[in-house]
Coordinates of C-alpha atoms in Angstrom, one line a residue:
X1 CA -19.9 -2.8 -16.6
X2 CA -20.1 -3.5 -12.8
X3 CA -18.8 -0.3 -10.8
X4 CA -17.8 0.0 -7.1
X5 CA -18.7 3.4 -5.4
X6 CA -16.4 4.5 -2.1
X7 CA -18.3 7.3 -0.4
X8 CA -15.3 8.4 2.0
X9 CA -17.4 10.5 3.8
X10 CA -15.0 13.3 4.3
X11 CA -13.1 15.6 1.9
X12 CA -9.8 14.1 0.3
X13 CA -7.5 14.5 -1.9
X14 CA -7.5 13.2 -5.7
X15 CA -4.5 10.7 -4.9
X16 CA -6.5 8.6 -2.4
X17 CA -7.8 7.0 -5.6
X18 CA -4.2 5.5 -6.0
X19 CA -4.9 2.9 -2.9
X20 CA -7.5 1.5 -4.6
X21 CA -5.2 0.5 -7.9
X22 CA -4.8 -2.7 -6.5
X23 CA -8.5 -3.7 -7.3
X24 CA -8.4 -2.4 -10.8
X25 CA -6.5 0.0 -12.8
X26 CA -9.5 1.9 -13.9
X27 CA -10.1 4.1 -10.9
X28 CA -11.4 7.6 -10.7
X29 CA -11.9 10.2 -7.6
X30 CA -14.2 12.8 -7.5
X31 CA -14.5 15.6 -5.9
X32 CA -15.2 15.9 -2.1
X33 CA -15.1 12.2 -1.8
X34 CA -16.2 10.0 -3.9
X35 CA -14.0 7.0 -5.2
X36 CA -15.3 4.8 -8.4
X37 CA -13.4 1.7 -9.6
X38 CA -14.2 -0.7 -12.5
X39 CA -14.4 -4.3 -11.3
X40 CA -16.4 -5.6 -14.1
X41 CA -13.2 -8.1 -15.0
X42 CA -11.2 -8.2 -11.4
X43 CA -13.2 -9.0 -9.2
X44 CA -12.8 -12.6 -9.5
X45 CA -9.4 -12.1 -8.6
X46 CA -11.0 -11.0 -5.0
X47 CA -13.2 -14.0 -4.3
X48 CA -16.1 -12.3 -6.0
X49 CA -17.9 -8.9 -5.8
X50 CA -18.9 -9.5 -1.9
X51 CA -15.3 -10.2 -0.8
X52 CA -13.7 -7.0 -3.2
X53 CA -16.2 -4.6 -1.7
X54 CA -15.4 -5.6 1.8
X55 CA -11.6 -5.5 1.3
X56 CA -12.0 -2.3 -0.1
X57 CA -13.9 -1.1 2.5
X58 CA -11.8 -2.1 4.9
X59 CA -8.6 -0.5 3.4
X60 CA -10.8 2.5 3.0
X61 CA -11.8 2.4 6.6
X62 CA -8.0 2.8 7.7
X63 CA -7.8 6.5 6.4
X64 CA -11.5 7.4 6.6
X65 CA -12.9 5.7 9.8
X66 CA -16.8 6.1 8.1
X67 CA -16.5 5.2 4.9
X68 CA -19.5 3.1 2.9
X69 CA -19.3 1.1 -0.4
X70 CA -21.9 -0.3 -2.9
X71 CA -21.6 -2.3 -6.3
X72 CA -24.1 -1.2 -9.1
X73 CA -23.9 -1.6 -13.0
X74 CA -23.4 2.5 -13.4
X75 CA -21.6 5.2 -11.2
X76 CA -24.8 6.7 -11.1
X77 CA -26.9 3.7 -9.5
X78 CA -23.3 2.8 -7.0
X79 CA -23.3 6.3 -5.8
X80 CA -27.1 6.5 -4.9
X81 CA -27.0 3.0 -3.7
X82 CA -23.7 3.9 -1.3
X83 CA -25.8 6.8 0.4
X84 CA -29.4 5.4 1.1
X85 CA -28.2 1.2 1.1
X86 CA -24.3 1.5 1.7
X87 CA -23.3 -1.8 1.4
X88 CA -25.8 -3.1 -1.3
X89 CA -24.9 -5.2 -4.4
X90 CA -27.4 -5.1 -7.6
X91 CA -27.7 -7.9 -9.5
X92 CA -26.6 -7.8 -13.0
X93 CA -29.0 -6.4 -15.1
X94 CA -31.5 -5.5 -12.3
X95 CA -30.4 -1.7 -11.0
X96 CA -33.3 -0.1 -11.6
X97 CA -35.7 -3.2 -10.3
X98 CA -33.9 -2.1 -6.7
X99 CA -33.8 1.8 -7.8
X100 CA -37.4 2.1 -8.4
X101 CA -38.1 1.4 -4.7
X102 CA -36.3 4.4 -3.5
X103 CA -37.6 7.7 -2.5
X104 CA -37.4 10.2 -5.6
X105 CA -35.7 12.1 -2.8
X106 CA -32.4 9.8 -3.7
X107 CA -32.2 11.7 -6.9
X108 CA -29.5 14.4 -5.6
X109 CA -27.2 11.1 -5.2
X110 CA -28.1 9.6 -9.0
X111 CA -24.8 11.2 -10.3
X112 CA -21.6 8.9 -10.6
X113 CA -18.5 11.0 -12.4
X114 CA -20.5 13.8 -13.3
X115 CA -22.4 15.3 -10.8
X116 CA -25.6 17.5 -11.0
X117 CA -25.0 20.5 -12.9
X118 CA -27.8 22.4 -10.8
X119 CA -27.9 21.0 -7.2
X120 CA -30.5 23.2 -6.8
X121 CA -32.8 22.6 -9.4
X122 CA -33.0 18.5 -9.1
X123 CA -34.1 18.9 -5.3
X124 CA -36.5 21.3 -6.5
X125 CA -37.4 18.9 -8.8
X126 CA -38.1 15.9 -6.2
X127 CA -40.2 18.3 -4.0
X128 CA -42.6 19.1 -7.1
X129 CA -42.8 15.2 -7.5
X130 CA -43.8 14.9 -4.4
X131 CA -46.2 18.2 -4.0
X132 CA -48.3 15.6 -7.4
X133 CA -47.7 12.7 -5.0
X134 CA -45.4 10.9 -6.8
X135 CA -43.2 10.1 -3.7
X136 CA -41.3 7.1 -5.6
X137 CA -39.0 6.7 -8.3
X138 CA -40.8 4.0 -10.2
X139 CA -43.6 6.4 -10.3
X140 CA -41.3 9.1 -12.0
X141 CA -39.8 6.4 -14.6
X142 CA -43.0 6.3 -16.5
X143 CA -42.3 10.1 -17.7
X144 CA -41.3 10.4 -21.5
X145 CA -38.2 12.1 -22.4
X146 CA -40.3 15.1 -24.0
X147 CA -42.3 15.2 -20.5
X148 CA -39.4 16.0 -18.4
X149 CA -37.1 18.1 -20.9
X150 CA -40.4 20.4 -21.7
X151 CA -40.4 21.6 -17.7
X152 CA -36.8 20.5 -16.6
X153 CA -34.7 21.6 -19.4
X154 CA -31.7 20.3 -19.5
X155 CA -31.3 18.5 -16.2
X156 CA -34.9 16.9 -16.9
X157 CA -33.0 15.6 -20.1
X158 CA -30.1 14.1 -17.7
X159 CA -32.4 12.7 -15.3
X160 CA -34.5 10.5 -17.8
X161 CA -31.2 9.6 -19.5
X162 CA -30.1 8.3 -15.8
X163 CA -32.9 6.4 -15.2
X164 CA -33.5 5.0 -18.6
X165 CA -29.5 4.1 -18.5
X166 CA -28.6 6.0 -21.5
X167 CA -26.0 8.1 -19.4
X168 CA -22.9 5.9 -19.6
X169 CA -20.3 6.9 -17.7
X170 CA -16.6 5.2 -18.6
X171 CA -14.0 5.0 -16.0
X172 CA -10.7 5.9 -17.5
X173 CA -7.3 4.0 -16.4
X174 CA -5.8 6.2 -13.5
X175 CA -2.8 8.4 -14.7
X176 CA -1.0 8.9 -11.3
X177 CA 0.8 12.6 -11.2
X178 CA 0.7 13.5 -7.3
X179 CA 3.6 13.4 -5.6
X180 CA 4.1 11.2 -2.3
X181 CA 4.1 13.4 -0.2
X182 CA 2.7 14.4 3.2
X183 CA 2.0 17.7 5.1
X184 CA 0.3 18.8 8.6
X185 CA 0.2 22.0 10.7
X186 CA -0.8 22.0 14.1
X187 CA -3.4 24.9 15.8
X188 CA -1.5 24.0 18.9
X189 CA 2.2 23.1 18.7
X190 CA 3.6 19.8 19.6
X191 CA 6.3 19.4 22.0
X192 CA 6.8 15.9 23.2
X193 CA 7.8 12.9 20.9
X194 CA 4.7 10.5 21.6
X195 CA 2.2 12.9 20.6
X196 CA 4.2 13.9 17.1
X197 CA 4.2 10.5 16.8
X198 CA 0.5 10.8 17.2
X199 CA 0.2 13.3 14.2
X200 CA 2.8 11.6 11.7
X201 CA 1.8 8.2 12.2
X202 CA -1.9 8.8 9.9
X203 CA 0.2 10.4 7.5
X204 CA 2.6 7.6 6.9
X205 CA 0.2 4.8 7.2
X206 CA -1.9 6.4 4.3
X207 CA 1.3 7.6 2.2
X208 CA 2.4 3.3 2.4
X209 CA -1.3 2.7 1.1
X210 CA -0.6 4.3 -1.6
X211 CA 3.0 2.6 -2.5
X212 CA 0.7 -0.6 -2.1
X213 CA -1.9 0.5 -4.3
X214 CA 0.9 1.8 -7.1
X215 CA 2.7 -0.8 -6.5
X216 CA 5.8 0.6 -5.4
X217 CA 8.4 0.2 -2.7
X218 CA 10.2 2.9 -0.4
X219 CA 13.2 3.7 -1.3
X220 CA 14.2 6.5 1.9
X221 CA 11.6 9.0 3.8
X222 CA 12.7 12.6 4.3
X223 CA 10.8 14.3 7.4
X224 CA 11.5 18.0 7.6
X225 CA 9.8 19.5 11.1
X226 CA 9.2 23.3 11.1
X227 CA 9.6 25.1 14.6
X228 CA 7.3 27.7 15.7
X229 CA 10.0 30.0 17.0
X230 CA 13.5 31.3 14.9
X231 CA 12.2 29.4 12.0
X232 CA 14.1 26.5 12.9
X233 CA 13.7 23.3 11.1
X234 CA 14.6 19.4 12.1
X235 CA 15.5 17.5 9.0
X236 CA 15.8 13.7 9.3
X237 CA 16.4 11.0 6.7
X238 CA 15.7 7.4 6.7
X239 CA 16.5 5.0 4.5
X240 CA 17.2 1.5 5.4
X241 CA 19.3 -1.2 3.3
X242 CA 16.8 -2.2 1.0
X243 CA 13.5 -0.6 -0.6
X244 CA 10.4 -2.2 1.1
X245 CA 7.2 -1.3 2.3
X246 CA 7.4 -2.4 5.9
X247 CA 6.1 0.5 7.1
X248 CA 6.3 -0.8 11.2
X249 CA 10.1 -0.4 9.7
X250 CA 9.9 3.0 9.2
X251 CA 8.1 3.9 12.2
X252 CA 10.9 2.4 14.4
X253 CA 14.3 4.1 12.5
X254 CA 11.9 7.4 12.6
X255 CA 11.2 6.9 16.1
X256 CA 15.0 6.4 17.0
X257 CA 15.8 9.6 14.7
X258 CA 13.2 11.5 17.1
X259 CA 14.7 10.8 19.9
X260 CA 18.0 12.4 19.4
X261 CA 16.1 16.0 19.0
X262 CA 15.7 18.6 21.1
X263 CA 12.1 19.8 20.9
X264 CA 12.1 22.7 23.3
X265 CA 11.2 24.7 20.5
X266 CA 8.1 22.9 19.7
X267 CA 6.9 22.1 16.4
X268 CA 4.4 24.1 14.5
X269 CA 4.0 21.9 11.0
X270 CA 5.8 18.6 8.8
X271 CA 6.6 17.6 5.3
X272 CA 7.1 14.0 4.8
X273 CA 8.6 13.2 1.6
X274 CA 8.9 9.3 0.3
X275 CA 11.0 8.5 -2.6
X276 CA 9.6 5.2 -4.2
X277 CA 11.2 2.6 -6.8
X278 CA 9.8 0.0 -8.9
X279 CA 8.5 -3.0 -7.0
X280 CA 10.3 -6.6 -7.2
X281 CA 7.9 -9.2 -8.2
X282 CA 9.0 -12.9 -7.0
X283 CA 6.8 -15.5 -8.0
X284 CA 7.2 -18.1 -5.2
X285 CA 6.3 -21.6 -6.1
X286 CA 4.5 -24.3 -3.4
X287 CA 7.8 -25.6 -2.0
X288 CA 9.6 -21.9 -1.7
X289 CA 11.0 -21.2 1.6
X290 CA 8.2 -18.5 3.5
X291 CA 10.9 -17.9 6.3
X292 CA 11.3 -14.2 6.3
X293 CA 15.1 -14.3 8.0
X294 CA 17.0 -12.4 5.1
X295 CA 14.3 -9.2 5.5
X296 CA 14.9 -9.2 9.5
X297 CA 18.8 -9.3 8.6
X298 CA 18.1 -5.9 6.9
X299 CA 16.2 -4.4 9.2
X300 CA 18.6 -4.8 11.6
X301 CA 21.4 -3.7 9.5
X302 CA 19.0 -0.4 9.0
X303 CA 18.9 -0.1 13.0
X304 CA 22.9 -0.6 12.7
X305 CA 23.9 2.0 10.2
X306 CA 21.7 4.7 11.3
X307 CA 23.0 4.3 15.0
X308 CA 26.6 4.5 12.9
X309 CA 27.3 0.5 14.1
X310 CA 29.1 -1.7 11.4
X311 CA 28.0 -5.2 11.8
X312 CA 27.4 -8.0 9.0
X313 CA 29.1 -11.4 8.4
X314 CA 33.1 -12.5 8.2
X315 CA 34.2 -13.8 4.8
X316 CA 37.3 -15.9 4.0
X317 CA 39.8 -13.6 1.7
X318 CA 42.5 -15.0 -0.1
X319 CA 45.2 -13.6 2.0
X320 CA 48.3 -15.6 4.0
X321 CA 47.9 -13.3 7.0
X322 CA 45.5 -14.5 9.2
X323 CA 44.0 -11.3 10.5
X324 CA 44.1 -10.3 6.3
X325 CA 42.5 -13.6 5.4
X326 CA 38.4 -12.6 6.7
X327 CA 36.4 -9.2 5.6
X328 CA 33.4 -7.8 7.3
X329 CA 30.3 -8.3 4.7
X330 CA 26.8 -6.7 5.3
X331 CA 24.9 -8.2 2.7
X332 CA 22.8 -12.3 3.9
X333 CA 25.7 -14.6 2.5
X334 CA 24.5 -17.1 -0.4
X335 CA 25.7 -20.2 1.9
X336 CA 23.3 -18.9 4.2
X337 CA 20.3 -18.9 2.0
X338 CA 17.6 -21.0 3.5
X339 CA 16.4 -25.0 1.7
X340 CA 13.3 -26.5 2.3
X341 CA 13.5 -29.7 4.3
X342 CA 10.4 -31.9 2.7
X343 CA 9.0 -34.3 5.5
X344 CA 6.7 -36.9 4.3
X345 CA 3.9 -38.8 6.3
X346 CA 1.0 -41.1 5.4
X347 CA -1.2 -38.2 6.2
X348 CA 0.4 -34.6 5.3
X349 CA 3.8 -33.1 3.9
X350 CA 5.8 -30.2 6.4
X351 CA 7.8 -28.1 4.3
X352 CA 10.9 -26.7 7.4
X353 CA 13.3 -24.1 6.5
X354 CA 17.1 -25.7 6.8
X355 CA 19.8 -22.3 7.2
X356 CA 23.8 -23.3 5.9
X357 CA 23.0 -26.9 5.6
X358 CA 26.8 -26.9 3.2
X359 CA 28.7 -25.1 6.0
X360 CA 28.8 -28.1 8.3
X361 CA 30.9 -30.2 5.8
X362 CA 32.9 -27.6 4.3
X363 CA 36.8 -27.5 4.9
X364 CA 38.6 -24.9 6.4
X365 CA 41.8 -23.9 4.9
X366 CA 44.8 -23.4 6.6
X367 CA 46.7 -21.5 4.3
X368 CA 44.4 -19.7 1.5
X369 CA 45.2 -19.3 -2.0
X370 CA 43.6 -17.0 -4.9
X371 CA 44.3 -20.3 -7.6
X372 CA 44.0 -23.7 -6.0
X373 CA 46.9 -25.9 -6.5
X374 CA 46.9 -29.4 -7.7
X375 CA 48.4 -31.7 -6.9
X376 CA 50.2 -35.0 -8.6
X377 CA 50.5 -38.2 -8.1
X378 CA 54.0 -38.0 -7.0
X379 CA 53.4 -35.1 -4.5
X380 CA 50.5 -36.8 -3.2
X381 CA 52.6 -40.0 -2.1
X382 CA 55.4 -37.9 -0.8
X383 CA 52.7 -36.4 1.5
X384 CA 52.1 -36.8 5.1
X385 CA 49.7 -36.3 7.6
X386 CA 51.7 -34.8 10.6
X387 CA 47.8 -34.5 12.9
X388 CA 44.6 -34.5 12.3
X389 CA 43.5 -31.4 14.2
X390 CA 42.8 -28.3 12.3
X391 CA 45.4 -25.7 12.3
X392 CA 44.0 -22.1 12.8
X393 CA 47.2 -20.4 12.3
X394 CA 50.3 -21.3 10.5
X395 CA 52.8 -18.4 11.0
X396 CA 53.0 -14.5 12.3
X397 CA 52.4 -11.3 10.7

């Protein structure tokens, strides 16, 4: 088993273990901030064990500015490695070759998901080491079990089971039950939009972590602000066209739904609820258009409804009247969908994006129908062309 340790280095909550579901379902928090993850089989999927700690790190990093990782065979070894070597990756097979050369000082960190039962006890344990100058742990790992359960009891019995990797600790598949939901109260109260912005923004960026790491999309954010005076409350919803987890989407329909509030009566604390929905999976092949037009269409149409604006695209209706014969659609027509335009040279292939490529050629009715009608032979000959220019409009309403 190869386990990453995430020593947050702050106190969290149990769900923060849910951003890290993207480097392996096995994930497990515990308690005040400690984060362990199973990458014995995924983290190939990373680049390797080097590349997974770093991203990790760095996702880590963007809800708790300090936080350290390390890679070890055991919890135990990860979490001692992630306080005195943050950053360090055993070997296979070779944790207690770097272990040994520790200070037997290190031992208050040689827990993983269990921690000591008697804090207490294994420091005084260290110092007494020490006091016989035994000042290293490779000098303590030549102890029999007997030795150390005779004086220690039952944390001597833990400790040589730790060293002697006999305490194996299994990292369960994460059931996820927290809600997504966020929740602040300020000592002073806020009363200008740029620095409520200030306190919402860490909330929503780690809430969207967590979508990522669940694999889920936003479906519509509910924000209700509490005012400190006449119990007062704001409540504003935002929920654009179409789940997604842009969260720089969010941000600006939130932003817009700020302004419009009076906050004279400033703002003593915030609820921010998210309401997710499965996430759509595309599997995009090499030639796939990457052009992201159809997702800026619905942002746009987000801005657009929630400023109560109707805009979208006119399509033909079969209907004689003219001003009958075109509807107002919101949704990115089909005809509009982008095709790639392959360009070949004796060196490299450029793949361009190519929008309503069939409009160009296709006719325009002057008189629409819900049935086409054929015509025959005979009809065709009695035909004939009167002019060539296209004729917008054929008779009144």
């Amino acid at each position: 088993m190869r386990v990453l340790c995430l020593n947050l280095q702050q106190n969290q909550e149990p769900s923060s273990a849910e951003v890290f579901l993207k480097f392996s379902p096995r994930v497990q928090f515990r308690y005040p901030h400690y984060i362990f993850v199973d990458v014995d089989s995924t983290a190939g999927l990373f680049g390797g064990e080097m590349q997974l700690l770093k991203k990790a790190v760095d996702i880590a990093r963007q809800f708790a500015p300090t936080a350290t990782g390390a890679i070890a065979d055991s919890a135990a070894v990860a979490q001692l490695l992630v306080n005195d070597r943050p950053f360090e990756i055993t070997r296979s097979g070779e944790d207690f070759k770097l272990m040994a050369r520790l200070p037997v000082t290190s031992f208050k960190d040689l827990e993983g998901l269990e921690p000591w039962p008697n804090k207490r006890q294994i420091e005084q344990l260290a110092h007494s080491f020490q006091s016989l100058g035994l000042d290293w742990i490779e000098d303590v790992m030549h102890f029999s079990l007997e030795a150390l359960r005779e004086r220690w009891g039952e944390t001597g019995t833990l400790l040589w089971r730790r060293l002697d990797h006999q305490d194996m600790q299994v990292i369960s598949p994460l059931v996820t039950q927290d809600p997504l939901m966020g929740y602040a109260f300020f000592d002073e109260s806020v009363s200008t939009i740029n620095h409520l912005q200030e306190k919402l923004n860490p909330q929503l960026a780690y809430l969207f972590l967590r979508l990522e790491g669940l694999g889920r999309m936003a479906q519509k954010l509910e924000l209700r602000l509490f005012c400190e005076f006449s119990e007062a409350k704001h409540y504003l919803l935002i929920e654009p066209v179409a789940a997604s987890r842009d969260l720089k989407l969010y941000k600006d329909l939130l932003l817009k739904k700020l302004e419009s509030i009076d906050l004279q009566n400033p703002i003593k604390e915030f609820e921010i609820h998210v309401f997710d929905v499965p996430e759509k999976i595309q599997q995009l092949d090499f030639f796939e258009p990457r052009d992201s037009t159809e997702d800026r269409w619905r942002r746009l149409i987000s801005f657009a409804r929630q400023a109560q604006v109707e805009v979208g695209f006119l399509q033909p209706e079969p209907a004689h009247l003219p001003e009958q014969s075109y509807s107002l659609k919101t949704d990115w027509p089909k005809d509009f969908s982008p095709k790639d335009l392959i360009e070949w040279s004796e060196k490299a292939i450029s793949v361009k994006s190519v929008y309503a490529k069939g409009l160009a050629k296709s006719p325009r009715p002057s008189l629409l129908l819900k049935e086409p009608m054929a015509l025959s032979r005979v009809s065709l000959d009695h035909l004939k062309i009167l002019t060539r220019v296209r004729t917008e409009r054929i008779q009144t309403s």
